[in-house]
Coordinates of C-alpha atoms and ligand atoms in Angstrom, one line a residue:
X1 CA 82.7 138.1 -107.1
X2 CA 82.1 137.7 -103.3
X3 CA 80.6 141.2 -103.3
X4 CA 77.3 141.0 -105.1
X5 CA 77.1 144.8 -105.2
X6 CA 80.1 144.8 -107.5
X7 CA 78.0 143.1 -110.2
X8 CA 75.5 145.9 -110.2
X9 CA 78.2 148.5 -110.5
X10 CA 79.9 146.8 -113.4
X11 CA 76.9 147.5 -115.6
X12 CA 78.2 150.9 -115.5
X13 CA 81.8 151.6 -116.5
X14 CA 83.9 149.2 -114.5
X15 CA 87.4 150.1 -113.5
X16 CA 90.2 148.2 -115.2
X17 CA 91.0 146.2 -112.1
X18 CA 87.5 145.1 -111.2
X19 CA 86.9 143.9 -114.8
X20 CA 90.3 142.2 -115.0
X21 CA 89.6 140.2 -111.9
X22 CA 86.5 138.9 -113.4
X23 CA 87.8 137.7 -116.7
X24 CA 87.1 134.0 -116.8
X25 CA 89.8 131.4 -117.2
X26 CA 88.7 130.1 -120.6
X27 CA 88.8 133.6 -121.9
X28 CA 92.5 133.9 -121.1
X29 CA 93.2 130.4 -122.3
X30 CA 91.6 131.1 -125.7
X31 CA 93.4 134.4 -126.0
X32 CA 96.7 132.7 -125.3
X33 CA 96.1 129.9 -127.8
X34 CA 94.9 132.3 -130.5
X35 CA 97.9 134.6 -129.9
X36 CA 100.3 131.6 -130.2
X37 CA 98.5 130.4 -133.4
X38 CA 98.7 133.9 -134.9
X39 CA 102.4 134.1 -134.0
X40 CA 103.2 130.8 -135.5
X41 CA 101.2 131.7 -138.6
X42 CA 103.2 134.9 -139.0
X43 CA 106.4 132.8 -138.6
X44 CA 105.3 130.4 -141.4
X45 CA 104.4 133.4 -143.6
X46 CA 107.7 135.1 -143.2
X47 CA 109.5 131.8 -143.6
X48 CA 107.8 131.5 -147.0
X49 CA 109.4 134.6 -148.3
X50 CA 113.0 133.4 -148.8
X51 CA 114.8 130.1 -149.2
X52 CA 117.2 131.3 -146.4
X53 CA 114.4 131.3 -143.9
X54 CA 112.8 128.4 -142.0
X55 CA 109.7 127.8 -140.0
X56 CA 110.3 128.7 -136.3
X57 CA 108.9 125.3 -135.2
X58 CA 111.5 123.6 -137.4
X59 CA 114.3 125.8 -136.2
X60 CA 113.5 125.2 -132.6
X61 CA 113.1 121.4 -133.3
X62 CA 116.5 121.3 -135.0
X63 CA 118.1 123.0 -132.1
X64 CA 116.4 120.6 -129.6
X65 CA 117.8 117.7 -131.7
X66 CA 121.3 119.2 -131.5
X67 CA 121.1 119.6 -127.8
X68 CA 119.4 116.4 -126.6
X69 CA 121.8 114.1 -124.6
X70 CA 122.8 110.7 -126.1
X71 CA 120.6 108.7 -123.7
X72 CA 117.4 110.6 -124.7
X73 CA 118.2 110.3 -128.4
X74 CA 118.6 106.6 -128.0
X75 CA 115.4 106.3 -126.0
X76 CA 113.5 108.3 -128.6
X77 CA 114.7 106.1 -131.4
X78 CA 113.9 103.0 -129.4
X79 CA 110.5 104.2 -128.4
X80 CA 109.3 106.0 -131.5
X81 CA 111.6 104.6 -134.2
X82 CA 111.6 106.9 -137.2
X83 CA 108.4 108.7 -135.9
X84 CA 110.7 110.4 -133.3
X85 CA 110.5 113.6 -135.4
X86 CA 106.7 113.7 -135.4
X87 CA 106.8 113.1 -131.6
X88 CA 109.3 116.0 -131.2
X89 CA 107.1 118.4 -133.3
X90 CA 104.0 117.4 -131.4
X91 CA 105.9 117.9 -128.1
X92 CA 107.0 121.4 -129.2
X93 CA 103.4 122.3 -130.0
X94 CA 102.1 121.0 -126.7
X95 CA 104.8 123.0 -124.8
X96 CA 103.9 126.1 -126.7
X97 CA 100.2 125.6 -126.2
X98 CA 100.6 125.1 -122.4
X99 CA 102.8 128.2 -122.1
X100 CA 100.4 130.2 -124.3
X101 CA 97.4 129.3 -122.1
X102 CA 99.2 130.5 -119.0
X103 CA 100.5 133.6 -120.6
X104 CA 97.0 134.3 -122.1
X105 CA 95.3 134.1 -118.6
X106 CA 98.0 136.3 -117.0
X107 CA 97.6 138.9 -119.8
X108 CA 93.9 139.2 -120.0
X109 CA 93.8 139.5 -116.2
X110 CA 95.8 142.7 -116.5
X111 CA 99.5 141.8 -116.8
X112 CA 99.9 142.8 -120.4
X113 CA 103.5 143.6 -119.6
X114 CA 104.2 140.0 -118.8
X115 CA 102.3 138.8 -121.9
X116 CA 104.4 141.0 -124.1
X117 CA 107.6 140.0 -122.3
X118 CA 106.8 136.3 -122.8
X119 CA 105.8 136.6 -126.4
X120 CA 109.0 138.5 -127.2
X121 CA 111.0 136.0 -125.1
X122 CA 109.6 133.2 -127.2
X123 CA 110.4 135.1 -130.4
X124 CA 113.9 135.7 -129.2
X125 CA 114.4 132.0 -128.2
X126 CA 113.0 130.9 -131.5
X127 CA 115.2 133.5 -133.3
X128 CA 118.3 132.3 -131.5
X129 CA 117.5 128.7 -132.3
X130 CA 117.6 129.7 -136.0
X131 CA 120.4 132.2 -135.6
X132 CA 122.9 130.3 -133.6
X133 CA 121.9 126.9 -134.6
X134 CA 122.9 125.0 -137.7
X135 CA 121.6 127.8 -139.8
X136 CA 123.9 130.6 -139.0
X137 CA 122.5 133.3 -141.2
X138 CA 121.4 136.3 -139.2
X139 CA 118.2 136.9 -141.2
X140 CA 117.2 133.4 -140.0
X141 CA 115.9 135.1 -136.8
X142 CA 113.1 137.0 -138.8
X143 CA 110.4 134.3 -138.8
X144 CA 110.6 133.8 -135.0
X145 CA 110.8 137.5 -134.3
X146 CA 107.7 138.1 -136.4
X147 CA 106.0 135.3 -134.5
X148 CA 106.9 136.9 -131.2
X149 CA 105.7 140.4 -132.2
X150 CA 102.4 139.2 -133.7
X151 CA 101.7 137.0 -130.6
X152 CA 102.4 140.0 -128.3
X153 CA 100.1 142.1 -130.4
X154 CA 97.3 139.6 -130.2
X155 CA 97.7 139.2 -126.5
X156 CA 97.5 143.0 -126.0
X157 CA 94.4 143.1 -128.2
X158 CA 92.9 140.2 -126.2
X159 CA 93.3 142.2 -123.1
X160 CA 91.6 145.2 -124.6
X161 CA 88.7 143.0 -125.5
X162 CA 88.1 142.5 -121.8
X163 CA 87.3 146.2 -121.5
X164 CA 84.1 147.8 -122.6
X165 CA 84.2 149.9 -125.7
X166 CA 85.3 153.4 -124.9
X167 CA 81.9 155.0 -125.7
X168 CA 79.3 152.4 -124.6
X169 CA 76.5 155.0 -125.0
X170 CA 77.2 155.1 -128.8
X171 CA 75.7 151.6 -128.9
X172 CA 72.5 151.8 -126.8
X173 CA 72.0 148.0 -126.9
X174 CA 75.4 147.3 -125.3
X175 CA 74.6 147.8 -121.6
X176 CA 71.5 145.6 -121.9
X177 CA 73.5 142.9 -123.7
X178 CA 76.3 143.1 -121.2
X179 CA 74.0 142.9 -118.2
X180 CA 72.7 139.6 -119.6
X181 CA 76.2 138.0 -119.5
X182 CA 77.2 135.8 -116.6
X183 CA 80.1 138.1 -116.2
X184 CA 78.9 141.6 -116.6
X185 CA 81.2 144.2 -118.3
X186 CA 82.6 141.6 -120.7
X187 CA 81.3 141.4 -124.2
X188 CA 81.5 137.7 -124.9
X189 CA 80.2 137.9 -128.4
X190 CA 82.7 140.6 -129.4
X191 CA 85.4 138.5 -127.8
X192 CA 84.5 135.3 -129.7
X193 CA 84.0 137.0 -133.0
X194 CA 87.3 138.8 -132.7
X195 CA 89.4 135.8 -131.6
X196 CA 87.6 133.6 -134.0
X197 CA 88.4 136.0 -136.8
X198 CA 92.1 136.1 -135.8
X199 CA 92.2 132.2 -135.6
X200 CA 90.7 131.9 -139.1
X201 CA 93.1 134.5 -140.5
X202 CA 96.0 132.7 -138.8
X203 CA 95.0 129.4 -140.3
X204 CA 94.7 130.9 -143.7
X205 CA 97.9 132.9 -143.6
X206 CA 99.8 130.1 -141.9
X207 CA 98.8 127.6 -144.6
X208 CA 99.7 130.2 -147.2
X209 CA 103.1 130.5 -145.6
X210 CA 103.6 126.7 -145.7
X211 CA 102.5 126.7 -149.3
X212 CA 105.0 129.4 -150.1
X213 CA 107.8 127.4 -148.4
X214 CA 106.8 124.6 -150.8
X215 CA 108.2 126.4 -153.8
X216 CA 111.7 126.0 -152.3
X217 CA 111.1 122.3 -151.9
X218 CA 114.0 120.3 -153.1
X219 CA 111.6 117.6 -154.4
X220 CA 110.7 120.0 -157.2
X221 CA 114.3 120.2 -158.3
X222 CA 114.6 116.5 -158.2
X223 CA 111.7 115.9 -160.6
X224 CA 113.7 117.4 -163.5
X225 CA 116.9 115.3 -163.0
X226 CA 117.9 112.6 -165.5
X227 CA 121.0 110.7 -164.3
X228 CA 123.3 109.7 -167.1
X229 CA 123.8 105.9 -167.3
X230 CA 126.9 104.8 -165.3
X231 CA 129.9 104.0 -167.5
X232 CA 130.2 100.8 -165.5
X233 CA 126.7 99.7 -164.7
X234 CA 126.1 96.4 -162.9
X235 CA 124.7 93.3 -164.5
X236 CA 120.9 93.0 -163.9
X237 CA 120.0 91.6 -160.4
X238 CA 120.0 87.9 -160.0
X239 CA 116.7 86.3 -159.2
X240 CA 115.8 87.5 -155.7
X241 CA 115.2 84.6 -153.2
X242 CA 112.9 87.0 -151.3
X243 CA 110.3 86.5 -154.1
X244 CA 109.7 83.0 -153.0
X245 CA 110.5 83.4 -149.3
X246 CA 107.8 85.5 -147.8
X247 CA 109.0 88.0 -145.2
X248 CA 112.7 87.8 -146.3
X249 CA 114.3 91.2 -147.0
X250 CA 114.7 91.7 -150.7
X251 CA 118.2 91.9 -152.1
X252 CA 117.8 95.5 -152.8
X253 CA 115.8 97.6 -150.3
X254 CA 113.2 99.5 -152.2
X255 CA 113.5 103.3 -151.7
X256 CA 110.1 103.6 -149.9
X257 CA 111.2 101.1 -147.2
X258 CA 114.8 102.3 -147.0
X259 CA 115.4 103.6 -143.4
X260 CA 115.9 107.2 -142.8
X261 CA 118.0 108.6 -140.0
X262 CA 119.2 112.2 -139.7
X263 CA 119.0 115.3 -137.6
X264 CA 116.9 117.3 -140.1
X265 CA 113.4 118.1 -139.1
X266 CA 112.6 119.4 -142.6
X267 CA 114.8 118.6 -145.6
X268 CA 117.3 121.3 -146.6
X269 CA 116.1 123.3 -149.5
X270 CA 118.7 122.7 -152.1
X271 CA 118.6 124.7 -155.4
X272 CA 120.6 122.8 -158.0
X273 CA 121.4 126.1 -159.7
X274 CA 123.3 127.5 -156.7
X275 CA 124.4 124.1 -155.2
X276 CA 128.1 123.3 -155.3
X277 CA 130.2 120.5 -153.9
X278 CA 133.3 122.2 -152.6
X279 CA 136.5 120.3 -151.8
X280 CA 138.3 122.3 -149.1
X281 CA 140.8 122.2 -146.2
X282 CA 144.1 120.3 -146.4
X283 CA 144.2 120.0 -150.2
X284 CA 146.6 121.4 -152.8
X285 CA 143.8 123.0 -154.8
X286 CA 140.3 123.8 -153.4
X287 CA 137.6 123.1 -155.9
X288 CA 133.9 123.6 -156.4
X289 CA 131.8 121.4 -158.7
X290 CA 128.4 122.0 -160.1
X291 CA 125.9 119.2 -160.2
X292 CA 126.3 118.9 -163.9
X293 CA 130.1 118.8 -163.7
X294 CA 129.8 116.0 -161.2
X295 CA 127.4 114.0 -163.4
X296 CA 129.8 114.5 -166.3
X297 CA 132.5 112.5 -164.4
X298 CA 132.8 108.8 -164.8
X299 CA 129.9 107.3 -162.9
X300 CA 129.9 103.9 -161.3
X301 CA 127.2 101.8 -159.8
X302 CA 127.8 99.7 -156.7
X303 CA 125.7 97.6 -154.3
X304 CA 126.4 98.7 -150.8
X305 CA 124.7 98.0 -147.5
X306 CA 124.6 100.9 -145.1
X307 CA 123.7 100.8 -141.4
X308 CA 123.0 103.2 -138.6
X309 CA 125.0 102.8 -135.4
X310 CA 121.7 103.0 -133.6
X311 CA 120.6 99.8 -135.1
X312 CA 119.8 97.3 -132.3
X313 CA 120.6 93.7 -132.9
X314 CA 117.7 92.5 -135.1
X315 CA 116.7 96.1 -135.9
X316 CA 115.7 97.7 -139.2
X317 CA 118.1 100.6 -139.5
X318 CA 120.0 98.9 -142.2
X319 CA 119.4 98.7 -146.0
X320 CA 121.1 97.6 -149.2
X321 CA 121.0 99.8 -152.3
X322 CA 122.4 100.1 -155.7
X323 CA 124.2 103.5 -155.5
X324 CA 125.2 105.5 -158.6
X325 CA 128.0 108.1 -158.3
X326 CA 131.6 109.0 -158.8
X327 CA 134.6 107.6 -157.0
X328 CA 135.6 109.7 -154.0
X329 CA 139.3 108.8 -154.4
X330 CA 139.3 110.1 -158.0
X331 CA 137.6 113.3 -157.0
X332 CA 139.9 114.0 -154.1
X333 CA 142.9 113.1 -156.3
X334 CA 141.9 116.1 -158.5
X335 CA 142.4 118.4 -155.5
X336 CA 145.4 116.6 -154.1
X337 CA 145.2 115.5 -150.4
X338 CA 148.0 117.0 -148.3
X339 CA 150.0 114.5 -146.3
X340 CA 149.0 115.9 -143.0
X341 CA 145.3 115.4 -143.6
X342 CA 144.0 112.3 -141.8
X343 CA 140.2 112.9 -141.8
X344 CA 137.7 113.3 -144.6
X345 CA 134.8 115.4 -143.3
X346 CA 131.5 115.4 -145.1
X347 CA 129.6 118.7 -144.5
X348 CA 126.0 119.0 -145.4
X349 CA 123.9 121.9 -146.6
X350 CA 122.4 122.0 -143.1
X351 CA 125.8 121.8 -141.5
X352 CA 125.7 118.2 -140.3
X353 CA 129.2 116.8 -140.3
X354 CA 130.6 113.2 -140.5
X355 CA 134.3 112.4 -140.5
X356 CA 136.2 109.2 -141.4
X357 CA 139.9 108.3 -142.0
X358 CA 141.7 109.2 -145.2
X359 CA 142.9 105.7 -144.8
X360 CA 139.4 104.5 -145.8
X361 CA 140.5 105.4 -149.4
X362 CA 142.1 102.0 -149.6
X363 CA 140.7 101.0 -152.9
X364 CA 137.2 100.2 -151.6
X365 CA 134.3 101.8 -153.4
X366 CA 133.8 105.1 -151.5
X367 CA 131.2 107.0 -153.6
X368 CA 129.9 110.5 -153.9
X369 CA 126.4 109.2 -154.7
X370 CA 123.8 111.0 -156.9
X371 CA 121.5 108.0 -157.5
X372 CA 120.0 105.1 -155.7
X373 CA 118.3 102.1 -157.2
X374 CA 118.3 103.6 -160.7
X375 CA 116.8 107.0 -159.6
X376 CA 118.2 110.3 -158.6
X377 CA 118.7 110.2 -154.8
X378 CA 115.4 110.6 -153.0
X379 CA 115.3 113.9 -151.0
X380 CA 115.1 111.9 -147.7
X381 CA 118.3 110.0 -148.6
X382 CA 120.3 113.1 -149.5
X383 CA 119.5 114.6 -152.8
X384 CA 121.4 116.0 -154.7
X385 CA 124.5 114.2 -153.3
X386 CA 125.7 112.1 -150.4
X387 CA 128.7 110.0 -149.4
X388 CA 128.6 106.3 -149.2
X389 CA 131.6 104.5 -147.5
X390 CA 131.4 100.7 -147.4
X391 CA 132.0 99.4 -143.9
X392 CA 131.5 102.5 -141.8
X393 CA 128.4 103.4 -139.9
X394 CA 126.3 106.3 -141.4
X395 CA 127.1 108.8 -138.7
X396 CA 130.8 108.9 -139.5
X397 CA 130.5 108.6 -143.2
X398 CA 127.2 108.9 -145.1
X399 CA 126.7 112.7 -145.2
X400 CA 123.4 113.5 -147.0
X401 CA 122.7 116.8 -148.7
X402 CA 126.4 117.0 -149.1
X403 CA 127.8 120.5 -149.8
X404 CA 131.5 120.2 -148.8
X405 CA 134.2 117.6 -148.4
X406 CA 136.8 119.0 -146.1
X407 CA 140.2 117.4 -145.5
X408 CA 141.0 117.9 -141.9
X409 CA 142.7 116.2 -138.9
X410 CA 141.1 114.1 -136.2
X411 CA 143.0 116.1 -133.6
X412 CA 141.5 119.4 -134.7
X413 CA 137.9 118.6 -135.8
X414 CA 135.1 116.3 -134.7
X415 CA 132.1 115.2 -136.7
X416 CA 128.6 116.0 -135.4
X417 CA 128.0 112.9 -133.2
X418 CA 131.5 112.6 -131.7
X419 CA 131.2 115.3 -129.0
X420 CA 127.8 113.8 -128.3
X421 CA 129.3 110.7 -127.0
X422 CA 129.8 108.5 -130.1
X423 CA 133.0 107.0 -131.2
X424 CA 135.2 108.9 -133.6
X425 CA 136.0 105.7 -135.5
X426 CA 133.1 103.4 -136.3
X427 CA 133.5 100.4 -138.6
X428 CA 130.2 98.5 -139.1
X429 CA 130.1 95.4 -136.9
X430 CA 129.3 92.2 -138.6
X431 CA 125.6 91.4 -138.0
X432 CA 122.9 89.0 -139.0
X433 CA 119.1 89.3 -138.6
X434 CA 116.3 86.8 -138.6
X435 CA 113.5 88.1 -140.8
X436 CA 111.2 85.1 -140.6
X437 CA 109.3 83.1 -139.4
X438 CA 107.1 85.3 -137.3
X439 CA 106.5 84.8 -133.6
X440 CA 103.3 82.7 -134.0
X441 CA 103.2 80.0 -136.6
X442 CA 101.5 76.7 -137.4
X443 CA 103.4 73.4 -137.1
X444 CA 105.1 72.0 -140.3
X445 CA 108.1 72.7 -142.4
X446 CA 109.0 76.4 -142.6
X447 CA 111.9 78.5 -143.7
X448 CA 114.0 80.4 -141.1
X449 CA 115.5 83.2 -143.2
X450 CA 117.2 86.6 -142.9
X451 CA 120.0 88.8 -143.9
X452 CA 123.6 89.2 -142.8
X453 CA 126.1 92.0 -143.5
X454 CA 129.7 92.8 -143.1
X455 CA 130.3 95.6 -145.5
X456 CA 133.9 95.7 -146.9
X457 CA 134.5 92.2 -145.7
X458 CA 131.7 90.1 -147.1
X459 CA 129.7 87.3 -145.5
X460 CA 131.3 83.9 -145.5
X461 CA 128.7 81.9 -143.5
X462 CA 125.6 82.2 -141.5
X463 CA 124.6 79.7 -138.9
X464 CA 121.4 79.0 -137.0
X465 CA 120.8 77.5 -133.6
X466 CA 117.5 76.1 -132.5
X467 CA 116.8 75.6 -128.8
X468 CA 120.4 75.4 -127.8
X469 CA 121.0 72.6 -130.3
X470 CA 124.1 72.5 -132.5
X471 CA 124.8 75.4 -134.9
X472 CA 123.7 74.6 -138.5
X473 CA 125.1 76.3 -141.6
X474 CA 122.4 77.9 -143.7
X475 CA 122.1 78.3 -147.4
X476 CA 123.4 81.7 -148.7
X477 CA 121.7 83.9 -151.3
X478 CA 123.6 85.6 -154.2
X479 CA 126.5 87.7 -153.3
X480 CA 126.1 91.1 -155.0
X481 CA 129.4 92.3 -153.6
X482 CA 131.5 92.2 -150.5
X483 CA 129.8 95.4 -149.5
X484 CA 126.3 94.1 -149.8
X485 CA 124.3 92.0 -147.4
X486 CA 123.5 88.4 -148.1
X487 CA 120.3 86.6 -147.6
X488 CA 120.3 83.2 -145.9
X489 CA 117.8 80.5 -145.1
X490 CA 117.4 77.1 -143.7
X491 CA 114.4 74.8 -143.5
X492 CA 113.0 73.9 -140.2
X493 CA 110.5 71.3 -139.1
X494 CA 108.5 73.3 -136.6
X495 CA 106.9 71.2 -133.8
X496 CA 104.3 72.5 -131.4
X497 CA 105.6 74.4 -128.5
X498 CA 108.0 77.3 -127.7
X499 CA 111.3 77.6 -129.6
X500 CA 114.3 79.8 -129.4
X501 CA 116.1 80.6 -132.6
X502 CA 119.4 82.5 -133.0
X503 CA 121.7 83.3 -135.8
X504 CA 125.3 84.4 -136.2
X505 CA 127.4 85.3 -139.2
X506 CA 131.0 84.8 -140.1
X507 CA 132.6 87.6 -142.2
X508 CA 135.2 87.4 -144.9
X509 CA 138.0 87.8 -142.4
X510 CA 136.9 84.5 -140.8
X511 CA 135.6 86.3 -137.7
X512 CA 132.3 85.1 -136.2
X513 CA 129.9 87.5 -134.6
X514 CA 130.4 87.7 -130.8
X515 CA 127.6 86.5 -128.5
X516 CA 128.5 89.3 -126.1
X517 CA 125.7 91.8 -126.0
X518 CA 126.8 95.4 -126.4
X519 CA 124.6 98.5 -126.5
X520 CA 124.4 100.6 -129.7
X521 CA 126.5 103.3 -127.9
X522 CA 129.2 104.3 -128.4
X523 CA 130.1 102.3 -131.6
X524 CA 127.4 99.8 -132.5
X525 CA 125.5 96.9 -131.0
X526 CA 126.8 93.3 -130.8
X527 CA 125.2 90.0 -129.9
X528 CA 123.3 87.2 -131.7
X529 CA 119.8 88.0 -132.9
X530 CA 117.4 85.7 -131.0
X531 CA 113.7 85.2 -131.5
X532 CA 111.1 83.2 -129.6
X533 CA 108.6 81.3 -131.8
X534 CA 105.4 79.8 -130.6
X535 CA 104.3 76.9 -132.8
X536 CA 100.6 76.0 -132.5
X537 CA 99.7 72.4 -131.9
Ligands
MTE1 N1 123.1 115.7 -143.6 C1 123.0 114.6 -142.8 N2 123.5 113.4 -143.3 C2 123.4 112.3 -142.6 C3 122.8 112.3 -141.3 C4 122.3 113.6 -140.8 O1 121.8 113.7 -139.7 N3 122.4 114.7 -141.6 N4 122.8 111.2 -140.5 C5 123.7 110.1 -140.9 C6 123.3 108.9 -140.2 S1 123.5 108.8 -138.6 C7 122.9 107.8 -141.0 S2 122.7 106.3 -140.2 C8 122.7 107.8 -142.4 C9 121.3 107.3 -142.8 O2 121.1 107.4 -144.1 P1 119.7 107.2 -144.7 O3 118.8 108.2 -144.0 O4 119.8 107.5 -146.2 O5 119.2 105.8 -144.4 O6 122.8 109.2 -142.9 C10 123.9 109.9 -142.4 N5 123.9 111.2 -143.1
MO2 MO1 123.1 106.7 -137.9

């Protein structure tokens, strides 16, 4: 642009190079973004064509989750809690957008070869994320490849828009219009109309693709399910102290507030018709059960608290539910466990794995669960089936969207989280949590209350210490079972000022929680939950 004579010339047919050099930055940025949008839309559309296929964004996200180091995963859970997945998806979009803008600028300024190469590279990366990831089916690469090809096409088209039409004389008005543009030789109107059109088409087709994926949604399958009543159902729940103690966790955690932790960015699409639970590996007889066959077995109902190993002291990654299912020991007895097997590996539809000792079948209520709190399992909690093992952290036991129970050996196979730095054996550590009062309260008599859990052992006692005073035993709520948490409370005369309150539980084995602080990794946090309360004067 330094040479003003060049502007004059460009009213006539400019050479490719001179026009390319003049393409403004925003033009390239827009081209890149629209190309990325069109590519992603194509990916969604293709993903909507078969249950076997998944959105490229979801495939890439799943792969990222599989690859992130332990420290980063812990940081993500700590910083974003259960919104960590939304943050991941947003990050992927931002990375794609930034890359797309750069590639767009490079392309419209003449390097279409680079544009095509990058778009195809992204397609291949996305494709390999779906092809080599947890979804190992080869056709899984199709949505990402379609995304790459369409993005490349739009980039090339965007570059062509920077050149005047081949026969400008055919439209007599064109040279006049072009000469009025700040950057002569570029038809801004044509560019905006074309990219705008592509953007609209991408939005429409992309949403259509998402809509089509919806028909594989497992939630649709769940709607039709009626669980048979368990042969041994539990007595109705006792009166819940939480009703009168505001802020105390209810005895049974409602489904909507039950925590959710898993590696799945989108729920696996399970079709009940083709779903089977297979019993494989070191067994005398491999078996495969349909959903109906499993529901026909003797169903039991049990109150069991489950917890995530990533639950910090005082954290919320723990919940108590009334699970309905069949006994795992009975089911496995039908296949016959070979003596050399020492690990029971739950495998999910999306190829997550969690392994625990065969020795856990010691009479405790290990359940293949189909229901939770009187309903079929919610999709987020593992529909159609999951494992529940009292006393073991979820990552070694509670496989959701269960598709296979494989009898293996610890020395030949590791569950998903073990090579990622988490302990192979992970009994739940006895814990207690203060739910109330809040951090700022008025003076007067208040309840200090919370929950304590030691699944498989039961809670014997919970004590509270205020401002380094002596430990006081609290009142305990009803015991639903040794596997379920217990509520506790104590009344406190809150005087104005700052106060430190801690709690500790003693489990059924007589062991009291250690004060020693331990990180969640590699096998669960320890320490006494401590809160600071400011009482107004
Ligand atoms: N398929 C599958 N099952 C899974 C996981 C997973 O990532 N995938 N995560 C496990 C972990 S780490 C925990 S703590 C529990 C959490 O169960 P919830 O989401 O029902 O609370 O599920 C377990 N089951
Ligand atoms: Mo977990």
